[in-house]
Amino acid sequence: MTADTLLDLVRSLPDIEMDSSADIRAAYGSDQGPVLEQMSPLAVLWARSVEEVQEILRWASRTGTTVVPRGAGTGVSGGAHATAGCIVLSLERMNRILEIRPDDELAVVEPGVINADLNKAAGEHGLMYAPDPASYRISTVGGNVATNAGGLRCAKYGVTRDSVLALDVVLADGTLVSTGHKTFKGVAGYDLTALFTGSEGTLGIVVGITVRLRYQPVKTCTVAGFFPDIESAAAGVLAVGRARVQPAIMELLDGPTMAALDAAHGSDLRSRGGALLLIQTDGYGAEAEAAVVRAALAALGGTVSLEDNEEALALVDLRRHSRGDAAHTEVRVGEDVAVPRSGLVTYIAELNRMAGRHQVRLKVVAHAGDGNVHPTFWVDAAEGSAGVERLDAALDESISVALAMGGTITGEHGVGQFKLRWLGQEQQAEVQELQRQIKSVFDPAGILNPGKAILP
């Protein structure tokens, strides 16, 4: 059946660029998330237009072939992993910025536009696209929409959904629909734009995106607060909030993270303290807000400095690299939980305790301004299955503790394939059933990115 389907694909879509070679199928068979079961797609197809996406989905609907949409493949939850018998539909070549309207403060883009490229184009008009994932230099806007991606500036400017005004979406049967509006306000009917944003390609394929742009700040100030340990640095997050300052960026790095960054990049972060709280204020009041932040952190015993522009840029860039590169001598898992900000100190203390209990190593970074914590647990690969068992136990506990505190299993990376195991702990059965019913309305045959985002 696979050979017959592939032959029908080639015959039915002769003008679509595709490749079924083993190396290409392997390269496009997964994103950067943990792979539970390695699969290769039947073929990889690259669409260059809305019409080509429609053709591909009409064929898939006719043949019952499942479709896994893909942007740059930077996701870390397995949302773009291939599944049995699927085709991978890459949107990376639909990469045009169609329109920037400075007076309306919006842009219209195709899904393959790189986040950084949109920001560069908007910057020529004194504007910016606020969503700021750590992978902004390589991730696509379409992929950001699919996962409702977060980033460093979320605390002030919100996640991707808060900047999406309208979408053009191709449904499973090839029908093109447009949702939303090109105005900042609009409440006509159900908010399908918000529904598609974060649906991970399970309801439709996003082929056009209208985003809200923000004013580029006239001034930014970066404050670095070094503390003896991560718990005291986390307490600084609440202190800044109680001072009623809303930073654009508020990032937290623990000692092991700083040591890893020093080793990789030649920095000296670890010598300056046991944890770093990195805060950036912006706008006309940036300097006044930074002064309040410095006073609040100093009162907690932090070693606080106002970094100059070059050092500030270096610190923020180091934060973007804090996940680090995988090492073949280690088995590691990274998480993406979020907890109420008031529980941040308690949760981080719990992470350290559970790392000790399970005899695994730990490093922690966090988008501290919104309580989004990224713990990474790891063991030596030489420990084999015993080490992996302890790692899994620590991971499971990190999820259950976050949920018990009123948190969520994913703050910004999406559920994908990897986090389905925990989704039932967060969502009640009635909510799961509603989601399945919504899925069946948009994709009755279940061909769009099966096994992702919602429980079957």
Short mmCIF file of C-alpha atoms in Angstrom, two decimals:
data_model
loop_
_atom_site.label_atom_id
_atom_site.label_comp_id
_atom_site.label_asym_id
_atom_site.label_seq_id
_atom_site.Cartn_x
_atom_site.Cartn_y
_atom_site.Cartn_z
CA MET A 1 0.00 0.00 0.00
CA THR A 2 2.86 2.38 0.75
CA ALA A 3 4.35 1.91 -2.73
CA ASP A 4 0.93 2.38 -4.33
CA THR A 5 0.26 5.51 -2.32
CA LEU A 6 3.65 6.98 -3.24
CA LEU A 7 3.07 6.26 -6.91
CA ASP A 8 -0.37 7.91 -6.72
CA LEU A 9 1.19 10.91 -4.99
CA VAL A 10 3.76 11.41 -7.75
CA ARG A 11 1.17 11.00 -10.48
CA SER A 12 -1.46 13.20 -8.83
CA LEU A 13 0.81 16.10 -7.86
CA PRO A 14 3.43 16.28 -10.63
CA ASP A 15 4.11 19.99 -10.11
CA ILE A 16 4.69 19.78 -6.34
CA GLU A 17 8.31 19.58 -5.21
CA MET A 18 8.79 16.35 -3.27
CA ASP A 19 11.50 13.92 -2.23
CA SER A 20 11.19 10.33 -1.05
CA SER A 21 14.89 9.53 -0.68
CA ALA A 22 15.90 7.88 2.58
CA ASP A 23 18.18 10.67 3.78
CA ILE A 24 15.60 13.41 3.24
CA ARG A 25 12.85 11.37 4.87
CA ALA A 26 15.10 10.77 7.86
CA ALA A 27 16.08 14.44 8.11
CA TYR A 28 12.44 15.58 8.07
CA GLY A 29 11.14 12.72 10.22
CA SER A 30 11.47 14.56 13.52
CA ASP A 31 11.92 17.95 15.13
CA GLN A 32 14.22 18.66 18.10
CA GLY A 33 11.91 16.98 20.62
CA PRO A 34 12.53 13.57 22.22
CA VAL A 35 11.71 10.77 19.80
CA LEU A 36 9.49 8.08 21.29
CA GLU A 37 9.38 5.95 18.14
CA GLN A 38 11.45 6.81 15.08
CA MET A 39 9.32 7.04 11.94
CA SER A 40 10.11 8.15 8.42
CA PRO A 41 7.44 9.81 6.27
CA LEU A 42 6.36 8.39 2.95
CA ALA A 43 7.73 11.54 1.32
CA VAL A 44 8.52 15.18 2.06
CA LEU A 45 6.63 17.86 0.10
CA TRP A 46 7.51 21.55 -0.10
CA ALA A 47 4.63 23.89 -0.82
CA ARG A 48 5.34 27.31 -2.31
CA SER A 49 1.81 28.71 -2.44
CA VAL A 50 -1.61 28.48 -0.84
CA GLU A 51 -2.90 26.71 -3.94
CA GLU A 52 -0.24 24.00 -3.61
CA VAL A 53 -1.17 23.42 0.04
CA GLN A 54 -4.79 23.04 -1.06
CA GLU A 55 -3.81 20.54 -3.75
CA ILE A 56 -1.79 18.49 -1.30
CA LEU A 57 -4.59 18.36 1.27
CA ARG A 58 -7.20 17.46 -1.35
CA TRP A 59 -5.00 14.54 -2.36
CA ALA A 60 -4.40 13.54 1.26
CA SER A 61 -8.11 13.70 2.00
CA ARG A 62 -8.93 11.59 -1.05
CA THR A 63 -6.37 8.91 -0.21
CA GLY A 64 -6.69 9.03 3.58
CA THR A 65 -3.00 9.85 3.97
CA THR A 66 -2.00 11.61 7.16
CA VAL A 67 -0.16 14.94 6.93
CA VAL A 68 2.45 16.27 9.38
CA PRO A 69 3.04 20.01 8.83
CA ARG A 70 6.50 21.38 9.51
CA GLY A 71 8.22 24.75 9.69
CA ALA A 72 11.90 24.96 10.59
CA GLY A 73 11.76 21.89 12.82
CA THR A 74 12.87 23.77 15.95
CA GLY A 75 10.06 22.46 18.16
CA VAL A 76 11.10 20.50 21.24
CA SER A 77 7.91 18.54 22.06
CA GLY A 78 7.69 16.31 19.00
CA GLY A 79 4.89 18.27 17.32
CA ALA A 80 6.48 17.70 13.89
CA HIS A 81 7.51 14.06 14.37
CA ALA A 82 6.52 11.81 11.49
CA THR A 83 3.88 9.17 12.13
CA ALA A 84 3.29 5.87 10.33
CA GLY A 85 2.39 6.27 6.66
CA CYS A 86 2.36 10.09 6.69
CA ILE A 87 3.71 12.72 4.37
CA VAL A 88 5.55 15.70 5.80
CA LEU A 89 4.34 19.02 4.41
CA SER A 90 7.08 21.62 4.76
CA LEU A 91 6.04 25.28 4.67
CA GLU A 92 9.58 26.66 4.95
CA ARG A 93 9.60 27.91 1.36
CA MET A 94 6.45 29.98 1.81
CA ASN A 95 8.64 32.69 3.29
CA ARG A 96 7.45 36.03 1.95
CA ILE A 97 6.61 39.09 4.01
CA LEU A 98 3.55 40.10 2.01
CA GLU A 99 2.79 43.45 3.61
CA ILE A 100 3.85 45.79 6.38
CA ARG A 101 1.40 48.56 7.26
CA PRO A 102 3.20 50.89 9.68
CA ASP A 103 0.23 53.16 10.37
CA ASP A 104 -1.95 50.17 11.17
CA GLU A 105 0.91 48.53 13.08
CA LEU A 106 0.51 45.15 11.43
CA ALA A 107 2.22 42.80 9.02
CA VAL A 108 0.96 40.01 6.77
CA VAL A 109 3.35 37.10 6.30
CA GLU A 110 3.56 33.59 4.97
CA PRO A 111 4.19 30.82 7.53
CA GLY A 112 7.80 30.18 6.54
CA VAL A 113 9.00 33.68 7.41
CA ILE A 114 11.79 33.56 10.00
CA ASN A 115 10.94 35.43 13.19
CA ALA A 116 14.18 37.47 13.04
CA ASP A 117 13.55 38.47 9.42
CA LEU A 118 10.12 39.84 10.30
CA ASN A 119 11.64 41.80 13.17
CA LYS A 120 14.32 43.24 10.88
CA ALA A 121 11.73 44.34 8.33
CA ALA A 122 9.47 45.82 11.02
CA GLY A 123 12.44 47.61 12.56
CA GLU A 124 12.83 49.71 9.42
CA HIS A 125 9.54 51.34 10.44
CA GLY A 126 10.36 51.70 14.13
CA LEU A 127 8.27 48.64 14.97
CA MET A 128 8.89 45.12 16.25
CA TYR A 129 7.20 41.74 16.33
CA ALA A 130 7.04 41.17 20.07
CA PRO A 131 7.05 37.34 20.38
CA ASP A 132 10.67 36.50 21.05
CA PRO A 133 11.42 32.76 21.34
CA ALA A 134 15.02 31.83 22.06
CA SER A 135 15.14 30.28 18.58
CA TYR A 136 13.98 33.50 16.90
CA ARG A 137 16.93 33.50 14.50
CA ILE A 138 15.83 30.20 12.93
CA SER A 139 12.21 29.49 13.92
CA THR A 140 9.35 30.38 11.60
CA VAL A 141 6.34 32.52 12.40
CA GLY A 142 4.10 29.67 11.26
CA GLY A 143 5.77 27.32 13.70
CA ASN A 144 5.45 29.92 16.44
CA VAL A 145 1.72 30.13 15.69
CA ALA A 146 1.34 26.36 15.64
CA THR A 147 2.72 26.01 19.18
CA ASN A 148 1.64 29.42 20.50
CA ALA A 149 5.32 29.98 21.23
CA GLY A 150 6.54 32.14 24.08
CA GLY A 151 9.92 33.71 24.60
CA LEU A 152 11.89 36.25 26.55
CA ARG A 153 9.50 39.19 26.19
CA CYS A 154 6.34 37.31 27.20
CA ALA A 155 6.00 38.88 30.64
CA LYS A 156 5.26 42.28 29.11
CA TYR A 157 4.07 41.58 25.57
CA GLY A 158 2.39 38.20 25.85
CA VAL A 159 2.78 34.98 23.89
CA THR A 160 2.28 34.52 20.14
CA ARG A 161 -1.53 34.39 20.43
CA ASP A 162 -1.49 37.94 21.81
CA SER A 163 0.07 39.20 18.57
CA VAL A 164 -1.98 37.23 16.02
CA LEU A 165 -4.87 39.18 14.51
CA ALA A 166 -5.94 36.98 11.58
CA LEU A 167 -5.12 33.68 9.90
CA ASP A 168 -5.59 32.04 6.53
CA VAL A 169 -5.98 28.30 7.06
CA VAL A 170 -6.37 25.36 4.71
CA LEU A 171 -8.63 22.70 6.21
CA ALA A 172 -8.19 18.95 5.82
CA ASP A 173 -10.33 18.79 2.67
CA GLY A 174 -8.46 21.66 0.98
CA THR A 175 -10.96 24.40 1.84
CA LEU A 176 -9.37 27.80 2.49
CA VAL A 177 -10.83 29.84 5.34
CA SER A 178 -9.89 33.22 6.78
CA THR A 179 -10.39 34.05 10.45
CA GLY A 180 -9.93 37.13 12.59
CA HIS A 181 -9.58 40.74 11.54
CA LYS A 182 -7.07 43.45 10.70
CA THR A 183 -8.13 45.63 13.59
CA PHE A 184 -6.86 45.47 17.16
CA LYS A 185 -10.41 44.98 18.42
CA GLY A 186 -12.96 42.58 17.00
CA VAL A 187 -15.39 40.25 18.76
CA ALA A 188 -17.63 38.94 15.97
CA GLY A 189 -18.42 35.26 16.52
CA TYR A 190 -16.24 32.59 18.07
CA ASP A 191 -12.53 33.34 18.20
CA LEU A 192 -11.30 30.77 15.70
CA THR A 193 -8.01 32.61 15.29
CA ALA A 194 -7.16 31.92 18.92
CA LEU A 195 -8.31 28.32 18.50
CA PHE A 196 -6.01 27.67 15.54
CA THR A 197 -3.11 29.36 17.34
CA GLY A 198 -1.50 26.64 19.43
CA SER A 199 -3.40 23.79 17.76
CA GLU A 200 -0.14 22.31 16.43
CA GLY A 201 -1.43 21.67 12.93
CA THR A 202 -4.19 19.34 14.10
CA LEU A 203 -7.10 21.51 12.90
CA GLY A 204 -5.74 23.03 9.71
CA ILE A 205 -2.60 24.24 7.94
CA VAL A 206 -1.84 27.93 8.51
CA VAL A 207 -0.84 29.56 5.21
CA GLY A 208 -1.16 33.26 6.03
CA ILE A 209 -0.70 35.23 9.23
CA THR A 210 -1.61 38.81 10.11
CA VAL A 211 0.32 39.93 13.17
CA ARG A 212 0.20 43.00 15.35
CA LEU A 213 3.43 44.97 15.55
CA ARG A 214 4.56 46.99 18.57
CA TYR A 215 6.59 50.13 18.92
CA GLN A 216 10.32 49.57 19.03
CA PRO A 217 11.46 50.82 22.45
CA VAL A 218 13.34 54.11 22.40
CA LYS A 219 15.45 52.92 25.33
CA THR A 220 16.33 49.66 27.06
CA CYS A 221 18.15 49.13 30.34
CA THR A 222 19.50 45.77 31.47
CA VAL A 223 20.00 44.91 35.13
CA ALA A 224 22.03 41.89 36.20
CA GLY A 225 21.45 40.68 39.75
CA PHE A 226 23.75 37.93 41.00
CA PHE A 227 22.67 35.99 44.10
CA PRO A 228 24.21 33.24 46.24
CA ASP A 229 21.63 30.67 45.12
CA ILE A 230 18.67 30.30 42.80
CA GLU A 231 16.04 30.45 45.56
CA SER A 232 17.17 33.93 46.62
CA ALA A 233 17.29 35.02 42.98
CA ALA A 234 13.75 33.71 42.48
CA ALA A 235 12.64 35.78 45.46
CA GLY A 236 13.84 38.79 43.50
CA VAL A 237 11.12 38.13 40.93
CA LEU A 238 8.41 38.73 43.51
CA ALA A 239 10.27 41.75 44.88
CA VAL A 240 10.27 43.41 41.47
CA GLY A 241 6.57 42.67 41.08
CA ARG A 242 5.78 44.14 44.46
CA ALA A 243 7.66 47.27 43.37
CA ARG A 244 5.09 47.43 40.53
CA VAL A 245 7.62 47.38 37.70
CA GLN A 246 6.76 45.41 34.56
CA PRO A 247 10.04 44.38 32.89
CA ALA A 248 10.14 43.43 29.24
CA ILE A 249 12.53 40.58 30.06
CA MET A 250 13.01 38.78 33.39
CA GLU A 251 15.17 35.67 33.10
CA LEU A 252 16.54 33.38 35.80
CA LEU A 253 19.63 31.17 35.48
CA ASP A 254 21.04 28.87 38.15
CA GLY A 255 24.69 28.08 38.90
CA PRO A 256 25.03 24.90 36.78
CA THR A 257 23.52 26.73 33.80
CA MET A 258 25.98 29.60 34.18
CA ALA A 259 28.89 27.16 34.51
CA ALA A 260 27.81 25.40 31.31
CA LEU A 261 27.56 28.72 29.49
CA ASP A 262 31.01 29.75 30.73
CA ALA A 263 32.51 26.50 29.45
CA ALA A 264 30.84 26.85 26.05
CA HIS A 265 31.24 30.58 25.47
CA GLY A 266 34.16 31.73 27.61
CA SER A 267 32.01 33.96 29.83
CA ASP A 268 32.55 34.49 33.57
CA LEU A 269 29.00 34.27 34.91
CA ARG A 270 29.58 31.61 37.53
CA SER A 271 32.38 33.57 39.18
CA ARG A 272 29.93 36.42 39.82
CA GLY A 273 27.42 34.43 41.85
CA GLY A 274 25.38 31.27 42.31
CA ALA A 275 22.38 32.45 40.27
CA LEU A 276 21.54 35.29 37.90
CA LEU A 277 18.36 37.31 37.58
CA LEU A 278 18.56 39.16 34.27
CA ILE A 279 16.03 41.96 33.85
CA GLN A 280 15.44 44.37 31.00
CA THR A 281 13.18 47.42 31.12
CA ASP A 282 12.19 49.31 28.01
CA GLY A 283 10.47 52.47 26.78
CA TYR A 284 10.71 56.09 27.87
CA GLY A 285 10.65 55.06 31.51
CA ALA A 286 13.35 52.39 31.17
CA GLU A 287 15.93 54.15 33.31
CA ALA A 288 13.51 55.01 36.11
CA GLU A 289 12.17 51.44 36.17
CA ALA A 290 15.69 50.01 36.15
CA ALA A 291 16.55 52.12 39.21
CA VAL A 292 13.56 50.66 41.09
CA VAL A 293 14.60 47.14 40.05
CA ARG A 294 18.18 47.66 41.23
CA ALA A 295 16.99 48.89 44.61
CA ALA A 296 14.59 45.95 45.03
CA LEU A 297 17.27 43.37 44.22
CA ALA A 298 19.94 45.04 46.33
CA ALA A 299 17.60 44.95 49.33
CA LEU A 300 17.58 41.15 49.01
CA GLY A 301 21.37 40.97 49.10
CA GLY A 302 21.96 40.70 45.39
CA THR A 303 25.09 42.04 43.69
CA VAL A 304 23.43 44.33 41.17
CA SER A 305 24.79 46.13 38.15
CA LEU A 306 23.34 48.17 35.31
CA GLU A 307 24.97 46.67 32.24
CA ASP A 308 26.11 48.77 29.31
CA ASN A 309 24.72 47.99 25.89
CA GLU A 310 27.46 45.62 24.73
CA GLU A 311 27.48 43.60 27.94
CA ALA A 312 23.67 43.62 28.06
CA LEU A 313 23.41 42.20 24.55
CA ALA A 314 25.97 39.54 25.45
CA LEU A 315 24.04 38.52 28.57
CA VAL A 316 20.72 38.26 26.74
CA ASP A 317 22.36 36.27 23.96
CA LEU A 318 23.89 33.89 26.49
CA ARG A 319 20.44 33.34 27.96
CA ARG A 320 19.19 32.29 24.52
CA HIS A 321 21.84 29.56 24.47
CA SER A 322 21.11 28.29 27.96
CA ARG A 323 19.52 25.00 26.82
CA GLY A 324 22.97 23.98 25.60
CA ASP A 325 23.96 21.34 23.09
CA ALA A 326 23.32 17.66 23.62
CA ALA A 327 26.33 15.61 24.73
CA HIS A 328 26.72 11.98 23.68
CA THR A 329 28.00 11.16 27.19
CA GLU A 330 24.71 12.26 28.76
CA VAL A 331 21.05 11.32 28.72
CA ARG A 332 19.01 14.40 29.50
CA VAL A 333 15.46 15.68 29.41
CA GLY A 334 14.31 19.30 29.50
CA GLU A 335 10.95 20.50 30.66
CA ASP A 336 8.66 23.46 30.09
CA VAL A 337 6.31 23.76 33.04
CA ALA A 338 4.75 26.96 34.32
CA VAL A 339 3.64 27.69 37.86
CA PRO A 340 2.00 30.72 39.48
CA ARG A 341 4.70 33.30 40.10
CA SER A 342 3.98 33.24 43.82
CA GLY A 343 5.08 29.60 43.83
CA LEU A 344 8.30 30.08 41.89
CA VAL A 345 10.64 29.95 44.90
CA THR A 346 8.90 26.87 46.30
CA TYR A 347 8.91 25.06 42.96
CA ILE A 348 12.59 25.65 42.32
CA ALA A 349 13.42 24.42 45.83
CA GLU A 350 11.34 21.31 45.10
CA LEU A 351 13.24 20.72 41.85
CA ASN A 352 16.52 20.74 43.71
CA ARG A 353 15.15 18.37 46.36
CA MET A 354 13.81 15.92 43.78
CA ALA A 355 17.11 15.96 41.88
CA GLY A 356 18.80 14.89 45.10
CA ARG A 357 16.20 12.23 45.84
CA HIS A 358 16.47 10.67 42.40
CA GLN A 359 20.25 11.13 42.14
CA VAL A 360 20.13 13.06 38.89
CA ARG A 361 21.82 16.31 37.96
CA LEU A 362 19.84 19.46 37.40
CA LYS A 363 20.10 22.90 35.89
CA VAL A 364 17.31 25.46 35.83
CA VAL A 365 16.49 28.44 33.66
CA ALA A 366 13.20 30.28 33.70
CA HIS A 367 11.21 33.00 32.04
CA ALA A 368 10.76 34.16 35.59
CA GLY A 369 8.48 37.07 34.77
CA ASP A 370 5.64 34.70 33.92
CA GLY A 371 6.58 31.64 35.98
CA ASN A 372 7.67 29.52 33.00
CA VAL A 373 10.39 27.17 34.29
CA HIS A 374 12.75 25.07 32.16
CA PRO A 375 14.45 22.45 34.35
CA THR A 376 16.87 20.07 32.66
CA PHE A 377 17.64 16.75 34.35
CA TRP A 378 20.47 14.52 33.19
CA VAL A 379 22.50 11.41 34.02
CA ASP A 380 25.63 9.88 32.54
CA ALA A 381 24.85 7.70 29.56
CA ALA A 382 27.12 5.03 31.03
CA GLU A 383 24.54 4.42 33.77
CA GLY A 384 22.27 2.75 31.24
CA SER A 385 18.68 1.82 32.04
CA ALA A 386 19.06 2.44 35.78
CA GLY A 387 19.97 6.06 35.14
CA VAL A 388 17.11 6.49 32.66
CA GLU A 389 14.63 5.12 35.22
CA ARG A 390 15.75 7.69 37.79
CA LEU A 391 15.60 10.39 35.14
CA ASP A 392 12.03 9.49 34.21
CA ALA A 393 11.01 9.43 37.88
CA ALA A 394 12.43 12.92 38.42
CA LEU A 395 10.70 14.15 35.28
CA ASP A 396 7.33 12.72 36.30
CA GLU A 397 7.64 14.25 39.75
CA SER A 398 8.52 17.66 38.31
CA ILE A 399 5.25 17.56 36.39
CA SER A 400 3.07 16.34 39.25
CA VAL A 401 4.48 18.92 41.66
CA ALA A 402 3.89 21.74 39.15
CA LEU A 403 0.29 20.63 38.62
CA ALA A 404 -0.32 20.37 42.36
CA MET A 405 0.77 24.00 42.65
CA GLY A 406 -1.79 25.10 40.04
CA GLY A 407 0.66 24.99 37.14
CA THR A 408 0.64 23.50 33.65
CA ILE A 409 2.62 20.82 31.81
CA THR A 410 3.67 23.27 29.08
CA GLY A 411 4.13 27.01 29.18
CA GLU A 412 5.26 27.58 25.59
CA HIS A 413 6.57 24.48 23.80
CA GLY A 414 3.25 22.78 23.16
CA VAL A 415 2.07 19.27 23.97
CA GLY A 416 3.28 17.69 20.75
CA GLN A 417 3.80 13.96 21.01
CA PHE A 418 6.10 13.87 24.02
CA LYS A 419 3.80 15.51 26.60
CA LEU A 420 0.66 13.54 25.82
CA ARG A 421 1.57 11.19 28.68
CA TRP A 422 0.81 13.96 31.21
CA LEU A 423 -2.08 15.76 29.52
CA GLY A 424 -4.69 13.67 31.30
CA GLN A 425 -3.33 14.83 34.66
CA GLU A 426 -4.05 18.45 33.74
CA GLN A 427 -7.30 18.21 31.80
CA GLN A 428 -10.50 16.65 33.05
CA ALA A 429 -12.20 13.98 30.95
CA GLU A 430 -14.99 16.34 29.85
CA VAL A 431 -12.45 18.83 28.47
CA GLN A 432 -10.62 16.07 26.62
CA GLU A 433 -13.87 14.97 25.00
CA LEU A 434 -14.71 18.53 23.93
CA GLN A 435 -11.32 18.78 22.27
CA ARG A 436 -11.87 15.51 20.40
CA GLN A 437 -15.23 16.83 19.17
CA ILE A 438 -13.62 20.07 17.97
CA LYS A 439 -10.97 18.04 16.15
CA SER A 440 -13.65 15.96 14.43
CA VAL A 441 -15.42 19.09 13.13
CA PHE A 442 -12.31 20.47 11.44
CA ASP A 443 -10.70 17.15 10.50
CA PRO A 444 -13.35 14.39 10.44
CA ALA A 445 -11.02 11.78 8.91
CA GLY A 446 -8.24 12.55 11.39
CA ILE A 447 -5.52 13.09 8.78
CA LEU A 448 -3.94 16.25 10.25
CA ASN A 449 -0.97 15.63 12.52
CA PRO A 450 -2.48 12.65 14.35
CA GLY A 451 -1.24 11.75 17.81
CA LYS A 452 -0.29 15.31 18.72
CA ALA A 453 -1.66 18.05 21.00
CA ILE A 454 -4.79 16.26 22.28
CA LEU A 455 -5.48 12.81 23.70
CA PRO A 456 -7.11 10.32 21.29
#
